[in-house]
C-alpha cells in the first residue's frame, strides 16, 4: 500500500510539473487570470496526447 501511495504521489507531481512547465505564471496576474489558467489546464494536459 505504501508503494502504491508513493507511486501515485510521484505520478501526480510529474503531471503537475509537466503542465506548469507550459503555463506562463504571468497569466495569473491578468484580470481573471485564475479562470483563464483553469480553462487552459485541460488543453495543456490533452495536448501531448494529440500531438504525434
C-alpha atoms as an extended CHARMM CRD file, in Angstrom:
* protein
*
        52  EXT
         1         1  UNK       CA              0.0000000000        0.0000000000        0.0000000000  PROA      1               0.0000000000
         2         2  UNK       CA              2.8360000000        2.3950000000        0.8670000000  PROA      2               0.0000000000
         3         3  UNK       CA              4.4680000000        1.7410000000       -2.5190000000  PROA      3               0.0000000000
         4         4  UNK       CA              1.2110000000        2.4500000000       -4.3360000000  PROA      4               0.0000000000
         5         5  UNK       CA              0.7590000000        5.7620000000       -2.4950000000  PROA      5               0.0000000000
         6         6  UNK       CA              4.3430000000        6.7650000000       -3.2910000000  PROA      6               0.0000000000
         7         7  UNK       CA              3.8360000000        5.9010000000       -6.9640000000  PROA      7               0.0000000000
         8         8  UNK       CA              0.6010000000        7.8670000000       -7.1110000000  PROA      8               0.0000000000
         9         9  UNK       CA              2.1040000000       10.9580000000       -5.4880000000  PROA      9               0.0000000000
        10        10  UNK       CA              5.1240000000       10.8180000000       -7.8070000000  PROA      10              0.0000000000
        11        11  UNK       CA              2.8260000000       10.4860000000      -10.8340000000  PROA      11              0.0000000000
        12        12  UNK       CA              0.7290000000       13.4760000000       -9.7090000000  PROA      12              0.0000000000
        13        13  UNK       CA              3.8290000000       15.6010000000       -9.1490000000  PROA      13              0.0000000000
        14        14  UNK       CA              5.1910000000       14.7500000000      -12.6020000000  PROA      14              0.0000000000
        15        15  UNK       CA              1.8560000000       15.6300000000      -14.2380000000  PROA      15              0.0000000000
        16        16  UNK       CA              1.6420000000       18.9390000000      -12.3810000000  PROA      16              0.0000000000
        17        17  UNK       CA              5.2400000000       19.7630000000      -13.2730000000  PROA      17              0.0000000000
        18        18  UNK       CA              4.6420000000       18.9360000000      -16.9360000000  PROA      18              0.0000000000
        19        19  UNK       CA              1.5720000000       21.1400000000      -17.1660000000  PROA      19              0.0000000000
        20        20  UNK       CA              3.0160000000       24.0490000000      -15.2040000000  PROA      20              0.0000000000
        21        21  UNK       CA              6.1510000000       23.9990000000      -17.3610000000  PROA      21              0.0000000000
        22        22  UNK       CA              3.9410000000       25.0280000000      -20.2780000000  PROA      22              0.0000000000
        23        23  UNK       CA              1.8900000000       27.5790000000      -18.3140000000  PROA      23              0.0000000000
        24        24  UNK       CA              3.1790000000       31.1150000000      -18.0120000000  PROA      24              0.0000000000
        25        25  UNK       CA              2.7850000000       32.3440000000      -14.3970000000  PROA      25              0.0000000000
        26        26  UNK       CA              2.1570000000       35.8650000000      -15.7270000000  PROA      26              0.0000000000
        27        27  UNK       CA             -1.3090000000       34.6850000000      -16.7770000000  PROA      27              0.0000000000
        28        28  UNK       CA             -2.2750000000       34.5710000000      -13.0930000000  PROA      28              0.0000000000
        29        29  UNK       CA             -1.6070000000       38.3150000000      -12.8000000000  PROA      29              0.0000000000
        30        30  UNK       CA             -4.1320000000       39.2080000000      -15.5110000000  PROA      30              0.0000000000
        31        31  UNK       CA             -7.6950000000       40.1290000000      -14.5830000000  PROA      31              0.0000000000
        32        32  UNK       CA             -9.4530000000       36.7660000000      -14.3940000000  PROA      32              0.0000000000
        33        33  UNK       CA             -6.1090000000       35.0250000000      -14.6980000000  PROA      33              0.0000000000
        34        34  UNK       CA             -7.0490000000       32.1730000000      -12.4040000000  PROA      34              0.0000000000
        35        35  UNK       CA            -10.1010000000       31.4020000000      -14.5440000000  PROA      35              0.0000000000
        36        36  UNK       CA             -8.0010000000       31.5820000000      -17.7140000000  PROA      36              0.0000000000
        37        37  UNK       CA             -5.4110000000       29.2320000000      -16.1810000000  PROA      37              0.0000000000
        38        38  UNK       CA             -8.1200000000       26.7670000000      -15.1560000000  PROA      38              0.0000000000
        39        39  UNK       CA             -9.5500000000       26.8100000000      -18.6800000000  PROA      39              0.0000000000
        40        40  UNK       CA             -6.1020000000       26.2740000000      -20.2200000000  PROA      40              0.0000000000
        41        41  UNK       CA             -5.2630000000       23.3740000000      -17.8710000000  PROA      41              0.0000000000
        42        42  UNK       CA             -7.3160000000       20.6790000000      -19.7380000000  PROA      42              0.0000000000
        43        43  UNK       CA             -5.8990000000       21.8650000000      -23.0550000000  PROA      43              0.0000000000
        44        44  UNK       CA             -2.3170000000       21.6090000000      -21.7900000000  PROA      44              0.0000000000
        45        45  UNK       CA             -2.9750000000       18.1640000000      -20.3310000000  PROA      45              0.0000000000
        46        46  UNK       CA             -4.6160000000       16.8210000000      -23.5040000000  PROA      46              0.0000000000
        47        47  UNK       CA             -2.2080000000       18.4310000000      -25.9690000000  PROA      47              0.0000000000
        48        48  UNK       CA              0.6790000000       15.9220000000      -25.6010000000  PROA      48              0.0000000000
        49        49  UNK       CA             -1.7370000000       13.0700000000      -26.2810000000  PROA      49              0.0000000000
        50        50  UNK       CA             -2.9280000000       14.6590000000      -29.5290000000  PROA      50              0.0000000000
        51        51  UNK       CA              0.4750000000       15.6470000000      -30.9340000000  PROA      51              0.0000000000
        52        52  UNK       CA              2.3180000000       12.9770000000      -32.9260000000  PROA      52              0.0000000000
